């Protein structure tokens, strides 16, 4: 090893320019792989966050028609869960965190002062706030059990609807006419980037207690139910169990899934997650290929060096250099260019990612969707190992060529 | 011939009386893909310690091939070869490298000094390969360069030296590990007459100081100053005699 090092230091093989180009190629490849991976990580985290913005561990169950005959009744019978039945159904489903009714009135006139907007008014049971992440901006609140019990005329607004109606004013405490009935605004939803929605985006809906809603619009049934479980892995069972309880109450085949079509968001988040991971792996592979090209560049230059120095290698062999002393300096050289380039690339990439983290995601539509690139230890470790392997290979193959040189043939004087 | 009898002793440990070089029926075939060139067709050669052997013969007769085999730079296609009593056949690449390092010193027609490093570092190289500690190395290199008259040129790069000086550095390098034998392949071939005579003088001095030398040369005047002349033609030794009897 000492001999290898002595020889390595003695033979500054690459000219400065070639060494620089080689290092730059590796640095570029490292920057590419790190940026792609951290971009993928940021995207993954952002997609995860956005897809959870609608709510976690929830399922959405719509009202539809039976598709199977049941106890002498023909298929095609509509099933409509009544608002008033929800407490009873919930009591039969203790395994659920909550069973929530959601009734929707589309294009209802909402009037604040002189301003009138046609908005969507939902009546929901109060646990909707937690389940569907209707977090209020400070100073306001979501619906309470009392609001529901006392059929209060209170309303919670999506942030964009609130802005449409009240502009920059604080809506909380103000009066809003809903279909000409006066309501008090009790809260405004915090802004969120929502990915995945049914019945429109949360930012432009408005919410009143489901009891109030029933009295106001005179319709006794829900549009859909929101099911929430404590443990996401129990979602499938919970959906089946809920269908069973409703089937028993309303009289249809509990195996008739299409009577109550359901969106299992736990399942779709899992798929989202897999897609993000897939994207990240794909980006990583592209990055690794870029780096590999850099490595091939190193190997190529080293091959050229081996060729240029064939006679020198032959001389060293004649003087008694063992194979390892011939190959060692080449491997060391390939490795050192790769590592220097890799270190430079890591530094540049880290600075770039740090720089990008100062770009705010809020208010920037692209960034809200893509997220900010994130460097992590696993990404660093993965990149470093890829670099190490490429460095070793970039040195190893040229070195092997060098060791296979036949000294007698090389030193022949023609 | 005595060399035939030597074959029966091949398993005995090296006796102090054994020759440095002992070749029996050595053949070398170059396989260039299409044609096979038989460069050596059965060579018997013994060289004792302290000899100065001149190898002569026409170009292409196999002199360099023989030299490469003697120096373990290449392996024979057939025959037996012992260097310092050690059987060469069957040695690994690294073992051969070790034999070259410890037992053989090479001097080439084209000098073959490494151009980027100084005269000092060139001479130091075999000592590095031989695992000699740096302190000992430095003293040894300085002594060797003094001996070939280049004590004041140690830090010069080969390109800053004349041909004769380069060959002196190469000779110093060949002597670095105190080899059993110094092999020189047309060492004056690239030099003008004056430098050539000069280098030949260095070899004669080495011989007088006890070195064993094998020198390939075209110069008969020079060959006659050796102790023995071996003449090769077409891959065979055609004459092997003390120098004073040479024609
Ligand atoms: N590496 C080689 N490959 C093929 N043929 C070779 C090789 N080395 C030498 N020869 C051939 O072997 C013969 C002897 O060459 P060489 O030993 O160099 O002769 P000399 O040194 O006496 O001029 C020549 O015919 C030469 O062409
Ligand atoms: Mg020759």
XYZ file of C-alpha atoms and ligand atoms in Angstrom:
689
model
C 0.000 0.000 0.000
C 2.852 2.374 0.819
C 4.410 1.515 -2.515
C 1.119 2.158 -4.309
C 0.836 5.528 -2.639
C 4.418 6.445 -3.480
C 3.804 5.591 -7.112
C 0.451 7.361 -7.127
C 1.941 10.597 -5.858
C 4.862 10.350 -8.237
C 2.836 9.888 -11.371
C 0.597 12.886 -11.850
C -0.839 11.266 -14.891
C -3.588 13.555 -16.079
C -2.881 17.032 -17.230
C -4.683 19.660 -15.236
C -7.263 20.253 -17.913
C -8.199 16.625 -18.300
C -8.333 16.127 -14.555
C -10.580 19.153 -14.240
C -12.929 17.978 -16.992
C -13.116 14.547 -15.436
C -13.891 15.925 -12.014
C -16.449 18.301 -13.505
C -18.226 15.436 -15.268
C -18.488 13.511 -12.020
C -19.576 16.615 -10.132
C -22.272 17.263 -12.715
C -23.494 13.676 -12.462
C -23.565 13.941 -8.676
C -25.516 17.185 -8.803
C -27.934 15.566 -11.238
C -28.548 12.487 -9.138
C -28.854 14.450 -5.898
C -31.206 17.035 -7.345
C -33.350 14.405 -9.008
C -33.535 12.344 -5.847
C -34.245 15.288 -3.570
C -36.760 16.613 -6.064
C -38.413 13.189 -5.998
C -38.361 13.213 -2.209
C -39.920 16.672 -2.075
C -42.554 15.635 -4.594
C -43.299 12.512 -2.613
C -43.690 14.409 0.633
C -45.777 17.115 -0.983
C -48.025 14.634 -2.781
C -48.450 12.747 0.460
C -49.311 15.921 2.321
C -51.672 17.126 -0.394
C -53.419 13.800 -0.671
C -53.919 13.735 3.079
C -55.416 17.237 3.016
C -58.910 15.853 2.397
C -58.648 13.754 5.521
C -56.904 10.660 6.820
C -58.384 7.229 7.383
C -61.678 8.166 5.814
C -64.016 6.544 3.317
C -66.784 8.271 1.375
C -70.003 6.366 0.773
C -72.544 7.607 -1.798
C -76.220 6.866 -2.056
C -77.217 4.840 -5.098
C -79.551 2.068 -6.226
C -79.619 -1.633 -5.420
C -78.292 -3.946 -8.107
C -79.355 -7.209 -6.515
C -82.812 -8.557 -5.750
C -83.524 -8.813 -2.009
C -86.414 -10.463 -0.201
C -88.797 -10.195 -3.133
C -87.769 -6.626 -3.987
C -86.464 -5.918 -7.464
C -83.049 -4.369 -8.082
C -82.914 -0.675 -9.034
C -84.408 0.556 -5.766
C -82.795 3.808 -4.545
C -81.196 3.738 -1.108
C -81.216 7.043 0.766
C -79.899 7.223 4.312
C -82.007 9.574 6.397
C -80.347 12.323 8.363
C -82.314 11.341 11.433
C -81.120 7.716 11.257
C -77.442 8.581 11.583
C -77.234 8.499 15.416
C -78.879 5.067 15.394
C -76.560 3.741 12.644
C -73.545 5.181 14.458
C -74.532 3.441 17.679
C -74.547 0.134 15.818
C -71.051 0.810 14.452
C -68.866 1.216 17.564
C -65.786 0.241 15.559
C -65.964 3.534 13.662
C -64.253 6.656 14.953
C -67.169 8.546 13.439
C -70.044 8.163 11.011
C -70.914 11.481 9.439
C -73.786 12.488 7.225
C -73.124 14.990 4.469
C -76.027 16.702 2.682
C -75.320 19.148 -0.111
C -77.321 22.034 -1.539
C -75.701 23.306 -4.739
C -75.827 26.909 -5.971
C -77.475 28.525 -3.016
C -77.489 32.274 -2.767
C -75.171 33.517 -0.051
C -75.399 37.227 0.660
C -73.017 39.284 2.749
C -74.026 42.926 2.726
C -74.382 43.870 -0.937
C -72.431 40.918 -2.214
C -74.211 37.749 -3.329
C -72.467 34.562 -4.379
C -74.004 31.284 -5.560
C -72.330 28.809 -3.233
C -72.483 25.249 -2.064
C -74.012 24.704 1.377
C -73.293 21.434 3.140
C -75.016 20.109 6.192
C -72.794 17.812 8.198
C -72.481 16.202 11.600
C -69.919 18.047 13.690
C -67.118 15.326 13.637
C -66.716 16.302 9.985
C -64.336 19.045 11.097
C -61.713 16.589 12.363
C -62.385 13.916 9.764
C -62.184 16.246 6.763
C -59.565 18.587 8.169
C -61.719 21.701 8.345
C -59.240 23.501 10.574
C -60.379 27.005 11.483
C -58.205 30.086 11.140
C -57.393 31.518 14.578
C -60.330 33.453 16.006
C -62.923 31.094 14.564
C -64.151 27.582 15.203
C -65.840 24.646 13.501
C -69.327 23.309 14.315
C -69.896 22.095 17.867
C -72.243 19.358 19.175
C -74.421 22.113 20.611
C -74.761 23.836 17.230
C -76.101 20.571 15.923
C -78.352 19.785 18.894
C -79.877 23.270 19.035
C -80.140 23.552 15.254
C -78.245 26.845 15.382
C -77.945 29.090 12.347
C -74.168 29.099 12.246
C -71.960 28.677 9.206
C -68.330 27.738 8.574
C -66.751 28.982 5.313
C -64.096 27.677 2.948
C -61.269 30.207 2.696
C -61.891 31.263 -0.904
C -65.628 31.540 -0.471
C -64.996 33.671 2.610
C -62.743 35.939 0.578
C -65.311 36.193 -2.214
C -67.953 37.258 0.263
C -66.052 39.385 2.746
C -62.890 40.409 0.919
C -60.200 41.319 3.421
C -62.626 41.730 6.346
C -62.738 39.126 9.094
C -65.981 37.194 8.451
C -66.154 35.667 11.940
C -69.150 37.067 13.852
C -70.667 38.637 10.759
C -74.077 37.821 9.408
C -74.537 35.944 6.171
C -77.847 35.321 4.430
C -78.222 31.718 3.296
C -81.217 31.443 0.977
C -82.408 34.646 2.683
C -82.104 33.158 6.193
C -79.597 34.968 8.452
C -76.628 32.895 9.685
C -73.649 33.838 11.845
C -70.214 33.033 10.499
C -68.317 31.081 13.173
C -65.110 30.201 11.352
C -63.069 30.169 8.151
C -61.059 27.158 6.982
C -57.261 27.410 6.946
C -55.828 27.389 3.469
C -54.697 23.931 2.336
C -53.492 22.329 -0.908
C -56.073 19.664 -1.492
C -55.421 16.776 -3.837
C -58.412 14.540 -4.336
C -61.909 15.781 -3.817
C -65.560 14.881 -4.292
C -68.357 17.420 -4.554
C -65.897 20.264 -5.199
C -62.958 21.673 -3.320
C -63.209 22.494 0.370
C -61.934 26.038 -0.136
C -65.224 27.139 -1.707
C -67.816 25.224 0.268
C -69.774 26.338 3.324
C -70.916 24.211 6.203
C -73.896 24.353 8.542
C -75.125 21.856 11.152
C -76.922 19.000 9.427
C -80.004 19.565 11.621
C -80.192 23.198 10.535
C -79.618 22.187 6.930
C -82.561 19.738 7.021
C -84.892 22.395 8.386
C -83.676 25.012 5.928
C -83.842 22.988 2.720
C -86.522 20.504 3.757
C -84.735 17.397 2.512
C -84.485 14.468 4.952
C -81.673 12.423 3.330
C -77.892 12.714 2.972
C -75.897 12.841 -0.275
C -73.119 10.762 1.197
C -71.625 9.458 4.397
C -68.086 9.991 5.618
C -66.684 7.036 7.551
C -63.661 7.520 9.738
C -61.631 4.764 11.389
C -58.884 4.991 13.995
C -56.615 2.550 12.189
C -56.324 2.813 8.413
C -55.646 -0.878 8.021
C -59.207 -1.573 9.285
C -60.811 0.532 6.529
C -61.951 -2.342 4.325
C -63.673 -4.132 7.205
C -65.231 -0.875 8.392
C -66.740 -0.201 4.962
C -68.184 -3.711 4.744
C -69.535 -3.475 8.280
C -71.158 -0.091 7.611
C -72.820 -1.444 4.468
C -74.132 -4.387 6.493
C -75.695 -2.143 9.155
C -77.274 0.146 6.555
C -78.487 -2.866 4.558
C -80.166 -4.253 7.647
C -81.893 -0.939 8.322
C -82.963 -0.143 4.733
C -83.465 -3.671 3.524
C -81.056 -4.655 0.768
C -78.457 -7.330 0.136
C -75.380 -6.455 2.310
C -73.159 -7.855 -0.414
C -74.601 -5.321 -2.880
C -71.592 -3.032 -3.076
C -73.013 -0.858 -5.821
C -75.984 0.146 -3.700
C -73.532 2.268 -1.697
C -70.478 2.945 -3.880
C -67.490 3.778 -1.673
C -64.178 5.585 -2.055
C -61.556 4.065 0.211
C -59.052 6.935 0.531
C -56.670 4.775 2.562
C -56.326 2.517 -0.453
C -55.874 5.373 -2.907
C -53.290 7.044 -0.665
C -51.367 3.797 -0.665
C -51.436 3.782 -4.452
C -50.355 7.428 -4.495
C -47.481 6.525 -2.232
C -46.400 3.740 -4.555
C -46.608 6.031 -7.558
C -44.424 8.615 -5.757
C -41.913 5.954 -4.829
C -41.950 4.765 -8.432
C -41.289 8.312 -9.652
C -38.454 8.646 -7.174
C -36.870 5.385 -8.248
C -37.199 6.452 -11.870
C -35.560 9.814 -11.145
C -32.856 8.027 -9.195
C -32.120 5.740 -12.119
C -31.847 8.693 -14.486
C -29.488 10.356 -12.019
C -27.433 7.194 -11.653
C -27.138 6.933 -15.425
C -25.904 10.517 -15.626
C -23.340 9.666 -12.990
C -22.447 6.483 -14.811
C -21.720 8.527 -17.926
C -19.366 10.614 -15.797
C -17.761 7.387 -14.588
C -17.365 6.137 -18.137
C -15.662 9.461 -18.869
C -13.202 8.868 -16.038
C -12.563 5.314 -17.207
C -12.040 6.498 -20.770
C -9.492 9.084 -19.819
C -7.758 6.533 -17.640
C -7.693 4.082 -20.526
C -6.023 6.739 -22.624
C -3.505 7.278 -19.831
C -2.791 3.566 -19.633
C -2.223 3.503 -23.364
C 0.034 6.544 -23.264
C 2.047 5.035 -20.483
C 2.321 1.508 -21.800
C 6.083 1.734 -22.034
C 6.354 3.244 -18.598
C 4.263 0.398 -17.189
C 6.486 -2.084 -19.017
C 9.572 -0.459 -17.501
C 8.092 -0.648 -14.027
C 7.316 -4.302 -14.559
C 10.880 -4.907 -15.711
C 12.113 -3.243 -12.538
C 10.064 -5.640 -10.456
C 6.708 -3.932 -9.892
C 4.079 -6.423 -8.846
C 0.661 -6.348 -10.503
C -0.909 -4.583 -7.544
C 1.639 -1.778 -7.733
C 0.740 -1.220 -11.344
C -3.027 -1.345 -10.820
C -3.135 0.314 -7.410
C -2.256 3.834 -8.527
C -4.810 3.661 -11.334
C -7.589 2.498 -9.038
C -6.601 5.167 -6.539
C -6.565 7.759 -9.266
C -9.965 6.801 -10.679
C -11.353 6.733 -7.179
C -9.880 10.060 -6.196
C -11.203 11.893 -9.258
C -14.607 10.383 -8.596
C -14.569 11.270 -4.932
C -13.318 14.809 -5.470
C -15.934 15.323 -8.185
C -18.560 13.679 -6.015
C -17.734 15.875 -3.039
C -17.904 18.990 -5.208
C -21.217 17.806 -6.651
C -22.631 17.129 -3.205
C -21.643 20.573 -2.036
C -23.194 22.251 -5.080
C -26.375 20.197 -4.819
C -26.718 20.919 -1.106
C -26.343 24.641 -1.723
C -28.905 24.501 -4.544
C -31.406 22.577 -2.441
C -30.869 24.938 0.491
C -31.387 27.862 -1.871
C -34.601 26.368 -3.175
C -35.935 25.805 0.324
C -36.141 29.598 0.609
C -38.638 29.749 -2.248
C -42.000 29.741 -0.488
C -44.451 27.034 -1.540
C -47.455 29.099 -0.489
C -49.084 31.066 -3.256
C -46.924 29.398 -5.893
C -49.148 26.966 -7.764
C -46.286 24.897 -9.165
C -44.439 24.643 -5.873
C -47.675 23.846 -4.027
C -47.962 20.799 -6.195
C -44.291 19.809 -6.536
C -43.056 20.732 -3.104
C -39.474 21.799 -2.345
C -36.612 19.381 -3.029
C -35.488 17.658 0.148
C -32.085 16.146 0.810
C -31.994 13.324 3.282
C -29.407 11.017 4.773
C -30.579 7.988 2.755
C -30.268 10.034 -0.429
C -26.748 11.089 0.549
C -25.762 7.540 1.445
C -27.241 6.145 -1.773
C -25.412 8.738 -3.865
C -22.134 8.206 -2.028
C -22.313 4.451 -2.525
C -23.112 4.815 -6.211
C -20.158 7.221 -6.478
C -17.868 4.801 -4.686
C -18.820 1.898 -6.917
C -18.480 3.980 -10.073
C -15.129 5.339 -8.889
C -13.787 1.866 -8.206
C -14.972 0.577 -11.560
C -13.659 3.635 -13.379
C -10.229 2.877 -11.975
C -10.469 -0.889 -11.991
C -11.030 -1.540 -15.679
C -8.207 0.677 -16.942
C -5.974 -0.733 -14.196
C -6.731 -4.256 -15.311
C -5.748 -3.268 -18.828
C -2.504 -1.868 -17.428
C -1.716 -5.054 -15.517
C -2.258 -7.173 -18.607
C 0.517 -5.354 -20.455
C 3.289 -7.698 -21.622
C 6.537 -5.992 -20.608
C 8.687 -7.890 -23.093
C 6.548 -6.808 -26.038
C 6.351 -3.234 -24.754
C 10.071 -2.808 -24.330
C 11.017 -4.280 -27.695
C 13.095 -1.791 -29.518
C 12.078 -1.587 -33.155
C 27.665 -31.557 -22.159
C 27.584 -30.678 -18.515
C 24.324 -28.760 -18.896
C 22.554 -32.032 -19.688
C 23.730 -33.472 -16.390
C 22.403 -30.418 -14.587
C 18.857 -31.510 -15.381
C 19.103 -34.367 -12.933
C 19.874 -31.939 -10.114
C 16.899 -29.696 -10.573
C 15.273 -30.559 -7.241
C 18.376 -30.043 -5.124
C 18.650 -26.755 -3.231
C 20.804 -24.087 -4.850
C 24.441 -24.860 -4.157
C 26.837 -21.974 -3.964
C 28.711 -23.471 -6.868
C 25.744 -23.391 -9.248
C 25.802 -20.958 -12.148
C 23.735 -17.787 -12.004
C 22.073 -18.618 -15.303
C 21.352 -22.122 -16.364
C 19.265 -22.736 -19.495
C 18.611 -26.143 -21.004
C 16.861 -26.652 -24.344
C 15.117 -23.274 -24.175
C 12.625 -22.611 -26.965
C 10.502 -19.559 -27.590
C 7.619 -19.436 -30.045
C 5.791 -16.160 -30.725
C 2.213 -16.781 -31.679
C 1.118 -13.751 -33.641
C -2.222 -15.249 -34.513
C -1.560 -16.097 -38.135
C 2.065 -17.130 -38.061
C 4.118 -18.764 -35.378
C 7.653 -17.449 -35.141
C 10.151 -19.756 -33.469
C 12.603 -17.180 -32.183
C 14.676 -19.628 -30.133
C 15.063 -23.239 -31.198
C 16.697 -24.966 -28.266
C 19.287 -22.890 -26.442
C 21.646 -24.211 -23.760
C 23.402 -21.494 -21.808
C 25.248 -21.339 -18.501
C 26.639 -18.162 -17.072
C 28.832 -18.200 -13.991
C 29.261 -15.470 -11.465
C 31.757 -12.837 -12.558
C 31.488 -13.520 -16.284
C 31.139 -10.788 -18.893
C 29.250 -12.388 -21.762
C 28.856 -10.598 -25.074
C 25.993 -11.840 -27.213
C 26.392 -11.193 -30.904
C 24.482 -12.142 -33.990
C 22.532 -10.670 -36.875
C 19.365 -8.702 -36.354
C 16.343 -10.920 -35.806
C 18.432 -13.879 -34.691
C 16.772 -14.005 -31.268
C 19.218 -12.066 -29.051
C 16.612 -9.860 -27.430
C 14.287 -12.788 -27.015
C 17.023 -14.664 -25.179
C 17.723 -11.621 -23.050
C 14.055 -11.261 -22.077
C 13.966 -14.895 -21.043
C 17.170 -14.590 -19.031
C 15.699 -11.535 -17.309
C 12.369 -13.280 -16.611
C 10.533 -10.593 -18.561
C 9.043 -13.357 -20.643
C 8.537 -17.071 -20.179
C 9.967 -19.771 -22.449
C 7.764 -22.031 -24.569
C 9.931 -25.020 -23.686
C 13.059 -26.102 -21.846
C 14.270 -25.569 -18.307
C 15.533 -22.371 -16.807
C 17.144 -21.768 -13.418
C 18.233 -18.371 -12.200
C 20.495 -18.436 -9.167
C 19.517 -22.076 -8.779
C 15.806 -21.165 -8.648
C 13.510 -22.872 -11.120
C 11.656 -20.201 -13.081
C 8.921 -22.357 -14.586
C 5.799 -22.288 -12.448
C 6.539 -18.961 -10.764
C 3.552 -16.617 -10.565
C 3.562 -13.188 -12.176
C 4.339 -11.530 -8.881
C 7.089 -14.033 -8.092
C 8.640 -13.308 -11.486
C 8.420 -9.609 -10.684
C 10.273 -10.312 -7.474
C 12.977 -12.285 -9.304
C 13.424 -9.400 -11.747
C 13.597 -6.970 -8.890
C 16.164 -8.841 -6.789
C 18.263 -10.777 -9.282
C 18.247 -8.858 -12.547
C 19.264 -5.379 -13.642
C 18.158 -4.259 -17.102
C 19.779 -1.722 -19.394
C 17.945 -0.994 -22.629
C 18.939 0.466 -25.940
C 16.192 3.111 -25.590
C 17.217 3.891 -21.965
C 13.583 3.556 -20.847
C 13.843 6.068 -18.053
C 10.546 7.457 -16.790
C 10.404 10.959 -18.272
C 8.369 12.824 -15.618
C 10.570 11.980 -12.675
C 14.151 12.921 -11.793
C 17.279 10.816 -12.240
C 17.191 10.240 -8.510
C 13.621 8.933 -8.546
C 14.349 6.739 -11.560
C 17.191 5.037 -9.759
C 15.099 4.817 -6.621
C 12.288 2.940 -8.356
C 13.635 -0.643 -8.036
C 14.400 0.059 -4.374
C 10.785 1.147 -3.859
C 9.605 -2.090 -5.433
C 12.099 -3.992 -3.308
C 10.612 -2.570 -0.130
C 13.812 -0.794 0.888
C 13.110 1.839 3.569
C 13.317 5.481 2.364
C 16.425 6.376 4.378
C 18.437 3.449 3.045
C 17.050 4.210 -0.413
C 18.301 7.769 -0.433
C 21.833 6.805 0.592
C 21.955 4.004 -1.949
C 20.700 6.145 -4.844
C 23.177 8.889 -4.058
C 26.026 6.374 -3.946
C 24.987 4.804 -7.270
C 24.703 8.112 -9.083
C 28.127 9.130 -7.736
C 29.489 5.836 -9.010
C 28.302 6.494 -12.585
C 29.582 10.046 -12.350
C 26.252 11.830 -12.064
C 26.398 12.899 -8.426
C 25.667 16.466 -9.496
C 22.750 15.630 -11.788
C 20.473 13.816 -9.350
C 17.552 16.209 -9.643
C 17.666 16.459 -13.426
C 14.825 15.049 -15.461
C 15.927 12.546 -18.151
C 15.087 15.108 -20.850
C 17.715 17.422 -19.342
C 20.457 14.812 -19.763
C 22.513 13.675 -22.757
C 22.128 10.174 -24.180
C 25.282 8.986 -22.467
C 24.123 10.463 -19.176
C 20.709 8.850 -19.530
C 22.343 5.484 -20.056
C 24.470 6.064 -16.968
C 21.299 6.709 -14.974
C 19.857 3.498 -16.430
C 22.975 1.602 -15.364
C 22.744 3.038 -11.866
C 19.107 1.946 -11.820
C 20.074 -1.566 -12.970
C 22.543 -1.810 -10.080
C 20.168 -0.473 -7.432
C 19.131 -3.815 -5.966
C 22.636 -5.330 -6.213
C 21.407 -7.859 -8.796
C 23.051 -11.205 -9.517
C 23.315 -10.227 -13.136
C 23.096 -7.091 -15.271
C 21.542 -7.493 -18.722
C 22.128 -4.891 -21.400
C 20.445 -5.045 -24.811
C 22.512 -3.008 -27.265
C 23.219 -0.348 -24.628
C 25.282 1.728 -27.040
C 22.906 1.374 -29.983
C 21.385 4.813 -29.488
C 24.637 6.584 -28.674
C 27.331 8.263 -30.733
C 30.727 6.575 -30.819
C 32.253 8.617 -28.016
C 29.376 8.069 -25.601
C 29.230 4.425 -26.678
C 32.871 3.864 -25.807
C 32.287 5.771 -22.624
C 29.340 3.531 -21.613
C 31.311 0.440 -22.524
C 34.005 1.697 -20.153
C 31.400 1.870 -17.402
C 30.465 -1.765 -18.057
C 34.118 -2.831 -17.991
C 34.541 -1.035 -14.666
C 31.506 -2.844 -13.279
C 32.949 -6.140 -14.423
C 36.251 -5.387 -12.768
C 34.363 -4.594 -9.572
C 32.831 -8.071 -9.678
C 29.492 -7.691 -11.480
C 28.182 -10.415 -13.778
C 27.247 -8.913 -17.153
C 25.467 -10.008 -20.302
C 25.641 -7.452 -23.085
C 24.136 -7.712 -26.534
C 26.203 -5.788 -29.017
C 26.969 -5.357 -32.698
C 30.339 -3.894 -31.947
C 32.934 -6.674 -32.303
C 35.696 -4.498 -30.923
C 33.660 -4.200 -27.792
C 32.647 -7.852 -27.733
C 36.310 -8.806 -27.763
C 36.829 -7.034 -24.460
C 34.286 -9.342 -22.799
C 35.317 -12.611 -21.185
C 33.180 -14.695 -23.483
C 31.360 -14.313 -26.772
C 28.124 -16.130 -27.565
C 27.027 -15.967 -31.170
C 23.401 -16.541 -32.128
C 22.034 -17.247 -35.583
C 18.458 -18.040 -36.417
C 17.489 -18.937 -32.874
C 20.462 -21.160 -32.125
C 23.781 -20.638 -30.420
C 26.319 -21.229 -33.159
C 29.430 -20.449 -31.204
C 30.301 -19.931 -27.555
C 33.928 -19.247 -26.782
C 36.300 -17.136 -24.677
C 36.732 -13.694 -26.185
C 40.417 -13.994 -27.120
C 39.600 -16.860 -29.527
C 36.970 -14.834 -31.387
C 37.440 -14.409 -35.088
N 6.669 -10.049 -29.440
C 6.957 -10.658 -30.611
N 5.959 -11.096 -31.395
C 6.224 -11.718 -32.540
N 7.429 -11.947 -33.013
C 8.474 -11.527 -32.286
C 8.297 -10.873 -31.047
N 9.502 -10.569 -30.541
C 10.408 -11.028 -31.421
N 9.802 -11.597 -32.467
C 10.456 -12.236 -33.600
O 11.395 -13.148 -33.097
C 12.581 -13.098 -33.828
C 13.712 -12.729 -32.923
O 13.611 -11.387 -32.520
P 14.595 -10.672 -31.515
O 14.818 -11.575 -30.399
O 14.122 -9.333 -31.259
O 15.931 -10.608 -32.394
P 17.220 -9.706 -32.194
O 17.157 -9.063 -30.892
O 18.344 -10.662 -32.321
O 17.218 -8.717 -33.302
C 12.334 -12.089 -34.943
O 11.925 -12.782 -36.082
C 11.230 -11.241 -34.423
O 10.448 -10.717 -35.489
Mg 17.132 -6.996 -30.385
